[in-house]
CSV table of C-alpha atoms in Angstrom, one decimal:
chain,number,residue,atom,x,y,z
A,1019,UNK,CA,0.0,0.0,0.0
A,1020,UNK,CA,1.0,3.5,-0.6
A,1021,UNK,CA,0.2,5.0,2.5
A,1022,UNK,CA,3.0,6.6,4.7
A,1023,UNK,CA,2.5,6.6,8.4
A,1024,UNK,CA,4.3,6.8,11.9
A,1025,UNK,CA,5.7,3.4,13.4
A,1026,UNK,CA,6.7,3.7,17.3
A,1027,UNK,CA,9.7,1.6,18.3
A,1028,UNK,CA,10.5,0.9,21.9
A,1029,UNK,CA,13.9,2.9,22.8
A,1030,UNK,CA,17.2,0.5,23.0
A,1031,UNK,CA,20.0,1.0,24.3
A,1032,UNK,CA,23.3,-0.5,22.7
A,1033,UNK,CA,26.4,-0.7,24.8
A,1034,UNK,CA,29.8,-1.3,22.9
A,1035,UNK,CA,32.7,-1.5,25.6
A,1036,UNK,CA,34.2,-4.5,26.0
A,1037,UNK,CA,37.0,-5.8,29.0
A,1038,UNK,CA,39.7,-7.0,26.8
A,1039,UNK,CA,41.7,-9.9,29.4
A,1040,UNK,CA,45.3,-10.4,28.7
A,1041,UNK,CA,46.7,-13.0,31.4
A,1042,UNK,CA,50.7,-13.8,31.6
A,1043,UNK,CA,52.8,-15.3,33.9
A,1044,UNK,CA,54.1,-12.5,36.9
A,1045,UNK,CA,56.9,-11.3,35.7
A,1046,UNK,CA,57.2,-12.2,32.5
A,1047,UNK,CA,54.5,-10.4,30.3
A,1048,UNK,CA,55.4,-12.4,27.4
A,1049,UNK,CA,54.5,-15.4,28.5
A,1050,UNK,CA,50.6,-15.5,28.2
A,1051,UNK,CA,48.1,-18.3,30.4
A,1052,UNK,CA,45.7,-20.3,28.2
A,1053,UNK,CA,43.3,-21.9,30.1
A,1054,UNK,CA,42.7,-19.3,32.8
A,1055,UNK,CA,38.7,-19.2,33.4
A,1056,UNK,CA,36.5,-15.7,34.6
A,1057,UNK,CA,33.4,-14.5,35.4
A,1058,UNK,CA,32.7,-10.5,35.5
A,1059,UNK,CA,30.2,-9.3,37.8
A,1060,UNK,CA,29.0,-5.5,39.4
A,1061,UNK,CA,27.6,-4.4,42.5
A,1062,UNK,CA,24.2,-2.9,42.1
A,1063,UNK,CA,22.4,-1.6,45.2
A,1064,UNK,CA,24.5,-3.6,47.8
A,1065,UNK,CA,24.1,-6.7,45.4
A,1066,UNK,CA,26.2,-8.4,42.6
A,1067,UNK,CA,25.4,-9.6,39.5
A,1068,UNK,CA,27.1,-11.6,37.5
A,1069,UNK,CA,27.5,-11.4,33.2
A,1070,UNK,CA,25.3,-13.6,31.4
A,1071,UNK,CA,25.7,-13.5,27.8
A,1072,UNK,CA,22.8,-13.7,25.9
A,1073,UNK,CA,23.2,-15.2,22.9
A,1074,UNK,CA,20.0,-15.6,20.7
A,1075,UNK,CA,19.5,-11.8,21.0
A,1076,UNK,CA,23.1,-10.6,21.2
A,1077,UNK,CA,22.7,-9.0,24.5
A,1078,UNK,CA,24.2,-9.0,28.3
A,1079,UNK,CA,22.2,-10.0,31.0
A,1080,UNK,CA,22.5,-9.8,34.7
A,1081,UNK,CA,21.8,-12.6,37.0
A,1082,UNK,CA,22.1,-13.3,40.4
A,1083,UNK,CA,24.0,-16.3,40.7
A,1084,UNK,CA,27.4,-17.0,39.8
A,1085,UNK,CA,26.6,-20.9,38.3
A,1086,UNK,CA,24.2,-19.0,36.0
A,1087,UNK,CA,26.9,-16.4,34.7
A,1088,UNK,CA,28.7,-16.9,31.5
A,1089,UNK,CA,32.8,-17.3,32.4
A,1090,UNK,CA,35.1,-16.7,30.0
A,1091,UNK,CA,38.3,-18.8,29.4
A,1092,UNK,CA,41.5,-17.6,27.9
A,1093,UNK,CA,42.5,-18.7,24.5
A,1094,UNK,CA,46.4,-20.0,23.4
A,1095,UNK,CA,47.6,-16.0,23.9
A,1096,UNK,CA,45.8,-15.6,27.3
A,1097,UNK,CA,43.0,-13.4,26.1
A,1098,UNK,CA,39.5,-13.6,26.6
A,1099,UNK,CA,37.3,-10.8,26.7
A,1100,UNK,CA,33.5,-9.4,27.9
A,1101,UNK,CA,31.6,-7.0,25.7
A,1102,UNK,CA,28.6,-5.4,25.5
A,1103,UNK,CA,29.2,-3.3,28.4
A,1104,UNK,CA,27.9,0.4,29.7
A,1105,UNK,CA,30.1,2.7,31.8
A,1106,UNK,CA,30.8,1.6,35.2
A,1107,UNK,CA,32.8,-0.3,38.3
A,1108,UNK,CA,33.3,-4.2,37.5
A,1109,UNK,CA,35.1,-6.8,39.3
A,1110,UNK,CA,37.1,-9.7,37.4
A,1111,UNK,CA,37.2,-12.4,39.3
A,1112,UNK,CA,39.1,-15.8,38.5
A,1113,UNK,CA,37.4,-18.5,39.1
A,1114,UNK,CA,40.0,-21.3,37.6
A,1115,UNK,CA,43.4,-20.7,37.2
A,1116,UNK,CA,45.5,-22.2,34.5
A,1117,UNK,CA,47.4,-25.5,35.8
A,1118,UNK,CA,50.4,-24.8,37.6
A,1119,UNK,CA,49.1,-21.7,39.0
A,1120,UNK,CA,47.8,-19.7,41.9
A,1121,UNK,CA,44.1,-18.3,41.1
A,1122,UNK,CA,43.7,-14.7,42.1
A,1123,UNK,CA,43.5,-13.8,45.5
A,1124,UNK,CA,40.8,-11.0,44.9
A,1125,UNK,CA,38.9,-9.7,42.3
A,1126,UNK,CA,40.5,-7.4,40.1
A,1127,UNK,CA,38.1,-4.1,39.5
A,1128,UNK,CA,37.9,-2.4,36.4
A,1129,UNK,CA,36.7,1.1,35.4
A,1130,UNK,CA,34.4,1.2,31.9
A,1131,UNK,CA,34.3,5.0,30.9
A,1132,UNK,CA,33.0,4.5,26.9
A,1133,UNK,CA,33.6,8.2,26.6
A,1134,UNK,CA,37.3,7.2,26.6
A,1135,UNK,CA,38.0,4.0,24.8
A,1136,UNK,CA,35.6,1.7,23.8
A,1137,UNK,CA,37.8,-1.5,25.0
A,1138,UNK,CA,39.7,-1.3,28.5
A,1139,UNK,CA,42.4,-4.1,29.0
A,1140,UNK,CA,42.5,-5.7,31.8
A,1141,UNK,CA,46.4,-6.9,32.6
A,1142,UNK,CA,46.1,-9.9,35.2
A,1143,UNK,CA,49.0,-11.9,36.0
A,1144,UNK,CA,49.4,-15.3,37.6
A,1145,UNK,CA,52.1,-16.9,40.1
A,1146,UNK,CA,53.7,-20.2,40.0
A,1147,UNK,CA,53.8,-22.6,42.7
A,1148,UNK,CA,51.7,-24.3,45.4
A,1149,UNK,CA,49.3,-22.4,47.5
A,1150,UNK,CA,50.3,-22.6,51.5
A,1151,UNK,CA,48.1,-24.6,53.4
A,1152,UNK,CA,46.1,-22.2,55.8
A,1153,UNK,CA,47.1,-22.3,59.4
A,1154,UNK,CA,45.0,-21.7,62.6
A,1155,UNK,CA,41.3,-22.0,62.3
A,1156,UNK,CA,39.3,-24.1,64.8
A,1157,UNK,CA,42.0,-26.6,65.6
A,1158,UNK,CA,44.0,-23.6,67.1
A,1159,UNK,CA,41.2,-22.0,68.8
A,1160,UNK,CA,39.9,-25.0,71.2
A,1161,UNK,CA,43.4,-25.8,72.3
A,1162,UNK,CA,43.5,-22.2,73.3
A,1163,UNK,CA,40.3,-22.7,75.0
A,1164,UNK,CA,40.8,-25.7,76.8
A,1165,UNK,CA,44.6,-24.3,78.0
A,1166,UNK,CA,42.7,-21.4,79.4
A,1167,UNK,CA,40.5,-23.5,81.3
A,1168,UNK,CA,43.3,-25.4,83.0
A,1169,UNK,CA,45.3,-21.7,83.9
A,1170,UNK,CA,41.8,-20.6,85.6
A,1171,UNK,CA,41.3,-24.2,87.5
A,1172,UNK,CA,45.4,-24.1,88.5
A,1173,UNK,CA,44.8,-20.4,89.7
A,1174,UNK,CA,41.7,-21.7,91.9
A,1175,UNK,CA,43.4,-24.7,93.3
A,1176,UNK,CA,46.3,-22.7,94.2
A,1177,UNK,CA,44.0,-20.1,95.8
A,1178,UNK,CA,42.2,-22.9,97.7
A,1179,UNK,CA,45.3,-24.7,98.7
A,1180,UNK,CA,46.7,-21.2,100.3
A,1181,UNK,CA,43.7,-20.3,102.1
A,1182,UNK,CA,43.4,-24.4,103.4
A,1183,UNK,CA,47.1,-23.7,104.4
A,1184,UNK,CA,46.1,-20.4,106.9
A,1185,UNK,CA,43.2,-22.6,108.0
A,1186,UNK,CA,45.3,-25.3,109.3
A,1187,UNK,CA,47.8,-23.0,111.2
């Protein structure tokens, strides 16, 4: 038909910036780490949300869960990468590390300002080696429990003793 008329789309929003990963060995930036594995999340209103990419309609999602987000692993020259993203705080956090390596200890935030670049590397590097076990904990904590319970019964059966001794004289 010939007519010409008005058609009212809903407003969408693209966002372009992507977190570009680069992982290497610590100290040696040439080295890159296939095999590391990531998940990207942000705090909204006390809460985080994890990156779920959407695939059937090209699009990021944020869910609540970490099992439900989508983790990137690094490729043979230790990139991997997140797109679609607005401005904004994130936090990369590793969630596998390649073998032979310690995993991160804390997530790694990263700044998105699109205004500036549209892709914001994120530099992460590994250590080799085993982790140490940790020490303490609960084992520590009852024998410091129980030893305090035999100071505070040695202190009251020497108090007794003394005042049986002035009794007796």
């Amino acid at each position: 038909d010939s007519k010409t008329g008005t058609i009212n789309l809903p407003e969408t929003k693209v966002y372009s910036s992507k977190i570009q990963i680069e992982k290497y060995e610590t100290g040696n930036e040439n080295k890159k780490l296939p095999g590391a594995e990531f998940v990207l999340y942000k705090v909204k209103d006390s809460q985080k949300l994890y990156y779920k990419w959407n695939a059937t309609d090209t699009k990021v999602e944020w869910v609540e869960t970490k099992v439900n987000a989508t983790p990137k692993t690094t490729d043979k020259d230790g990139a991997a990468s997140f797109e679609g993203l607005a401005d904004g705080p994130y936090y990369l956090e590793e969630t596998k590390a390649p073998a032979g390596y310690n995993p991160l200890e804390k997530p790694q935030e990263i700044k998105v300002a699109g205004s500036d670049t549209l892709t914001i590397t994120a530099k992460v590097a590994n250590s080799t080696g085993d982790l140490l076990p940790s020490t303490g904990g609960m084992g520590t904590t009852l024998f410091y429990v129980i030893g305090g319970i035999f100071v505070l019964a040695s202190v009251v059966l020497l108090i007794t003793r003394k005042r049986m001794e002035k009794v007796e004289k």
